[in-house]
């Protein structure tokens, strides 16, 4: 009796996990699409460019300070 109860609970848990994973995949794709759209907006593109330039300048300054 206990064995069947455990088996039943495991089967229900597996089914719920499988259905949840399928529903989650659609939501993941939606989030990914919106993040990609936001990543490529002109404002974010400009901020990425500025951050890249700043980090390169900082890296060069650090390299010079360590080698001098």
Short mmCIF file of N, CA, C and O in Angstrom, two decimals:
data_model
loop_
_atom_site.label_atom_id
_atom_site.label_comp_id
_atom_site.label_asym_id
_atom_site.label_seq_id
_atom_site.Cartn_x
_atom_site.Cartn_y
_atom_site.Cartn_z
N UNK A 1 0.82 -1.19 0.00
CA UNK A 1 0.00 0.00 0.00
C UNK A 1 0.87 1.26 0.00
O UNK A 1 0.63 2.17 -0.77
N UNK A 2 1.87 1.31 0.86
CA UNK A 2 2.75 2.47 0.94
C UNK A 2 3.55 2.63 -0.34
O UNK A 2 3.77 3.75 -0.80
N UNK A 3 3.96 1.52 -0.93
CA UNK A 3 4.73 1.56 -2.17
C UNK A 3 3.93 2.24 -3.28
O UNK A 3 4.44 3.07 -4.02
N UNK A 4 2.65 1.88 -3.40
CA UNK A 4 1.81 2.46 -4.43
C UNK A 4 1.55 3.95 -4.19
O UNK A 4 1.49 4.74 -5.12
N UNK A 5 1.46 4.31 -2.93
CA UNK A 5 1.26 5.72 -2.58
C UNK A 5 2.49 6.54 -2.99
O UNK A 5 2.37 7.61 -3.57
N UNK A 6 3.67 6.02 -2.71
CA UNK A 6 4.91 6.71 -3.08
C UNK A 6 5.03 6.78 -4.60
O UNK A 6 5.40 7.82 -5.17
N UNK A 7 4.70 5.69 -5.27
CA UNK A 7 4.75 5.66 -6.73
C UNK A 7 3.77 6.68 -7.32
O UNK A 7 4.10 7.40 -8.27
N UNK A 8 2.58 6.77 -6.76
CA UNK A 8 1.57 7.72 -7.22
C UNK A 8 2.06 9.16 -7.05
O UNK A 8 1.95 9.98 -7.96
N UNK A 9 2.60 9.47 -5.88
CA UNK A 9 3.10 10.81 -5.61
C UNK A 9 4.25 11.15 -6.57
O UNK A 9 4.33 12.26 -7.10
N UNK A 10 5.13 10.20 -6.82
CA UNK A 10 6.25 10.42 -7.74
C UNK A 10 5.74 10.67 -9.16
O UNK A 10 6.25 11.56 -9.86
N UNK A 11 4.73 9.93 -9.58
CA UNK A 11 4.17 10.11 -10.92
C UNK A 11 3.50 11.47 -11.06
O UNK A 11 3.66 12.16 -12.08
N UNK A 12 2.77 11.89 -10.04
CA UNK A 12 2.13 13.21 -10.07
C UNK A 12 3.19 14.31 -10.10
O UNK A 12 3.09 15.28 -10.85
N UNK A 13 4.23 14.17 -9.30
CA UNK A 13 5.30 15.17 -9.27
C UNK A 13 6.00 15.25 -10.63
O UNK A 13 6.29 16.34 -11.13
N UNK A 14 6.26 14.11 -11.23
CA UNK A 14 6.90 14.08 -12.55
C UNK A 14 6.02 14.76 -13.59
O UNK A 14 6.49 15.55 -14.41
N UNK A 15 4.73 14.46 -13.57
CA UNK A 15 3.79 15.08 -14.51
C UNK A 15 3.72 16.59 -14.34
O UNK A 15 3.73 17.34 -15.32
N UNK A 16 3.67 17.03 -13.10
CA UNK A 16 3.61 18.47 -12.83
C UNK A 16 4.89 19.15 -13.29
O UNK A 16 4.86 20.24 -13.87
N UNK A 17 6.02 18.53 -13.05
CA UNK A 17 7.31 19.08 -13.48
C UNK A 17 7.36 19.19 -15.00
O UNK A 17 7.77 20.21 -15.55
N UNK A 18 6.93 18.15 -15.69
CA UNK A 18 6.97 18.14 -17.15
C UNK A 18 6.07 19.22 -17.72
O UNK A 18 6.48 19.96 -18.63
N UNK A 19 4.87 19.34 -17.21
CA UNK A 19 3.96 20.38 -17.71
C UNK A 19 4.50 21.77 -17.39
O UNK A 19 4.41 22.69 -18.21
N UNK A 20 5.06 21.95 -16.22
CA UNK A 20 5.63 23.24 -15.85
C UNK A 20 6.82 23.61 -16.71
O UNK A 20 7.00 24.77 -17.08
N UNK A 21 7.64 22.63 -17.05
CA UNK A 21 8.80 22.89 -17.89
C UNK A 21 8.37 23.32 -19.29
O UNK A 21 8.97 24.21 -19.88
N UNK A 22 7.33 22.72 -19.80
CA UNK A 22 6.85 23.11 -21.12
C UNK A 22 6.29 24.52 -21.11
O UNK A 22 6.53 25.30 -22.02
N UNK A 23 5.53 24.86 -20.08
CA UNK A 23 4.99 26.21 -19.96
C UNK A 23 6.13 27.20 -19.74
O UNK A 23 6.10 28.32 -20.26
N UNK A 24 7.15 26.82 -18.98
CA UNK A 24 8.28 27.69 -18.69
C UNK A 24 9.11 28.00 -19.92
O UNK A 24 9.68 29.07 -20.04
N UNK A 25 9.16 27.07 -20.85
CA UNK A 25 9.95 27.27 -22.07
C UNK A 25 9.39 28.44 -22.88
O UNK A 25 10.14 29.26 -23.39
N UNK A 26 8.08 28.52 -22.98
CA UNK A 26 7.46 29.62 -23.71
C UNK A 26 7.75 30.96 -23.05
O UNK A 26 8.04 31.95 -23.72
N UNK A 27 7.67 30.99 -21.73
CA UNK A 27 7.96 32.22 -20.99
C UNK A 27 9.43 32.60 -21.15
O UNK A 27 9.77 33.77 -21.31
N UNK A 28 10.31 31.61 -21.14
CA UNK A 28 11.75 31.86 -21.35
C UNK A 28 11.99 32.49 -22.71
O UNK A 28 12.73 33.46 -22.83
N UNK A 29 11.34 31.96 -23.72
CA UNK A 29 11.51 32.52 -25.07
C UNK A 29 11.01 33.95 -25.14
O UNK A 29 11.62 34.80 -25.79
N UNK A 30 9.91 34.23 -24.47
CA UNK A 30 9.36 35.58 -24.43
C UNK A 30 10.34 36.55 -23.76
O UNK A 30 10.59 37.65 -24.26
N UNK A 31 10.89 36.15 -22.63
CA UNK A 31 11.85 36.98 -21.91
C UNK A 31 13.10 37.20 -22.76
O UNK A 31 13.62 38.31 -22.85
N UNK A 32 13.57 36.15 -23.40
CA UNK A 32 14.76 36.24 -24.23
C UNK A 32 14.55 37.21 -25.39
O UNK A 32 15.41 38.04 -25.70
N UNK A 33 13.38 37.13 -26.03
CA UNK A 33 13.07 38.02 -27.15
C UNK A 33 13.04 39.47 -26.70
O UNK A 33 13.62 40.35 -27.34
N UNK A 34 12.40 39.74 -25.56
CA UNK A 34 12.31 41.11 -25.06
C UNK A 34 13.67 41.64 -24.61
O UNK A 34 13.98 42.82 -24.80
N UNK A 35 14.48 40.79 -24.02
CA UNK A 35 15.82 41.21 -23.59
C UNK A 35 16.68 41.54 -24.81
O UNK A 35 17.42 42.53 -24.79
N UNK A 36 16.57 40.75 -25.85
CA UNK A 36 17.34 41.00 -27.06
C UNK A 36 16.91 42.32 -27.70
O UNK A 36 17.74 43.10 -28.16
N UNK A 37 15.60 42.57 -27.69
CA UNK A 37 15.08 43.81 -28.25
C UNK A 37 15.61 45.01 -27.44
O UNK A 37 16.04 46.01 -28.01
N UNK A 38 15.59 44.90 -26.12
CA UNK A 38 16.07 45.99 -25.26
C UNK A 38 17.57 46.18 -25.43
O UNK A 38 18.07 47.31 -25.42
N UNK A 39 18.31 45.10 -25.57
CA UNK A 39 19.78 45.16 -25.70
C UNK A 39 20.19 45.94 -26.94
O UNK A 39 21.23 46.59 -26.96
N UNK A 40 19.36 45.89 -27.97
CA UNK A 40 19.71 46.53 -29.24
C UNK A 40 19.09 47.90 -29.43
O UNK A 40 19.18 48.47 -30.52
N UNK A 41 18.47 48.48 -28.41
CA UNK A 41 17.93 49.84 -28.54
C UNK A 41 19.09 50.83 -28.59
O UNK A 41 20.17 50.57 -28.04
N UNK A 42 18.90 51.98 -29.23
CA UNK A 42 19.99 52.95 -29.37
C UNK A 42 20.57 53.41 -28.04
O UNK A 42 21.79 53.58 -27.92
N UNK A 43 19.75 53.62 -27.03
CA UNK A 43 20.24 54.07 -25.73
C UNK A 43 21.16 53.06 -25.07
O UNK A 43 22.22 53.41 -24.53
N UNK A 44 20.76 51.81 -25.10
CA UNK A 44 21.58 50.75 -24.50
C UNK A 44 22.85 50.54 -25.32
O UNK A 44 23.93 50.35 -24.76
N UNK A 45 22.74 50.63 -26.63
CA UNK A 45 23.91 50.49 -27.48
C UNK A 45 24.94 51.58 -27.16
O UNK A 45 26.14 51.30 -27.05
N UNK A 46 24.46 52.80 -26.97
CA UNK A 46 25.34 53.91 -26.62
C UNK A 46 25.99 53.68 -25.26
O UNK A 46 27.19 53.93 -25.08
N UNK A 47 25.22 53.22 -24.30
CA UNK A 47 25.77 52.96 -22.96
C UNK A 47 26.80 51.84 -23.01
O UNK A 47 27.83 51.91 -22.32
N UNK A 48 26.56 50.83 -23.82
CA UNK A 48 27.55 49.74 -23.95
C UNK A 48 28.85 50.27 -24.54
O UNK A 48 29.94 49.93 -24.08
N UNK A 49 28.73 51.13 -25.55
CA UNK A 49 29.91 51.70 -26.19
C UNK A 49 30.71 52.54 -25.19
O UNK A 49 31.94 52.42 -25.10
N UNK A 50 30.01 53.36 -24.41
CA UNK A 50 30.67 54.20 -23.41
C UNK A 50 31.37 53.35 -22.35
O UNK A 50 32.51 53.63 -21.97
N UNK A 51 30.69 52.32 -21.89
CA UNK A 51 31.28 51.43 -20.87
C UNK A 51 32.52 50.73 -21.42
O UNK A 51 33.52 50.58 -20.72
N UNK A 52 32.46 50.31 -22.67
CA UNK A 52 33.61 49.63 -23.29
C UNK A 52 34.80 50.57 -23.38
O UNK A 52 35.93 50.20 -23.02
N UNK A 53 34.56 51.82 -23.82
CA UNK A 53 35.65 52.79 -23.93
C UNK A 53 36.25 53.10 -22.55
O UNK A 53 37.47 53.17 -22.39
N UNK A 54 35.39 53.29 -21.57
CA UNK A 54 35.85 53.61 -20.22
C UNK A 54 36.68 52.48 -19.64
O UNK A 54 37.74 52.71 -19.04
N UNK A 55 36.23 51.25 -19.83
CA UNK A 55 36.97 50.12 -19.28
C UNK A 55 38.31 49.94 -19.99
O UNK A 55 39.31 49.60 -19.36
N UNK A 56 38.37 50.21 -21.28
CA UNK A 56 39.64 50.11 -22.00
C UNK A 56 40.63 51.16 -21.51
O UNK A 56 41.80 50.88 -21.29
N UNK A 57 40.13 52.41 -21.33
CA UNK A 57 41.00 53.47 -20.81
C UNK A 57 41.51 53.12 -19.42
O UNK A 57 42.69 53.30 -19.12
N UNK A 58 40.62 52.62 -18.59
CA UNK A 58 41.02 52.25 -17.23
C UNK A 58 42.03 51.12 -17.24
O UNK A 58 42.98 51.12 -16.45
N UNK A 59 41.85 50.17 -18.12
CA UNK A 59 42.79 49.06 -18.23
C UNK A 59 44.16 49.53 -18.68
O UNK A 59 45.19 49.07 -18.17
N UNK A 60 44.20 50.46 -19.62
CA UNK A 60 45.48 50.99 -20.08
C UNK A 60 46.19 51.75 -18.96
O UNK A 60 47.39 51.62 -18.77
N UNK A 61 45.41 52.56 -18.22
CA UNK A 61 46.00 53.31 -17.10
C UNK A 61 46.56 52.36 -16.05
O UNK A 61 47.64 52.57 -15.52
N UNK A 62 45.82 51.32 -15.75
CA UNK A 62 46.25 50.34 -14.78
C UNK A 62 47.53 49.64 -15.24
O UNK A 62 48.48 49.46 -14.46
N UNK A 63 47.57 49.29 -16.50
CA UNK A 63 48.76 48.62 -17.06
C UNK A 63 49.97 49.53 -16.95
O UNK A 63 51.05 49.10 -16.54
N UNK A 64 49.80 50.81 -17.31
CA UNK A 64 50.90 51.76 -17.23
C UNK A 64 51.36 51.92 -15.78
O UNK A 64 52.55 51.97 -15.50
N UNK A 65 50.41 52.01 -14.86
CA UNK A 65 50.76 52.20 -13.44
C UNK A 65 51.52 51.00 -12.91
O UNK A 65 52.44 51.14 -12.10
N UNK A 66 51.17 49.81 -13.34
CA UNK A 66 51.83 48.61 -12.84
C UNK A 66 53.20 48.39 -13.47
O UNK A 66 54.08 47.80 -12.85
N UNK A 67 53.38 48.85 -14.69
CA UNK A 67 54.66 48.63 -15.37
C UNK A 67 55.68 49.74 -15.11
O UNK A 67 56.85 49.55 -15.35
N UNK A 68 55.23 50.89 -14.64
CA UNK A 68 56.16 52.00 -14.36
C UNK A 68 56.87 51.82 -13.04
O UNK A 68 56.59 51.18 -12.16
#
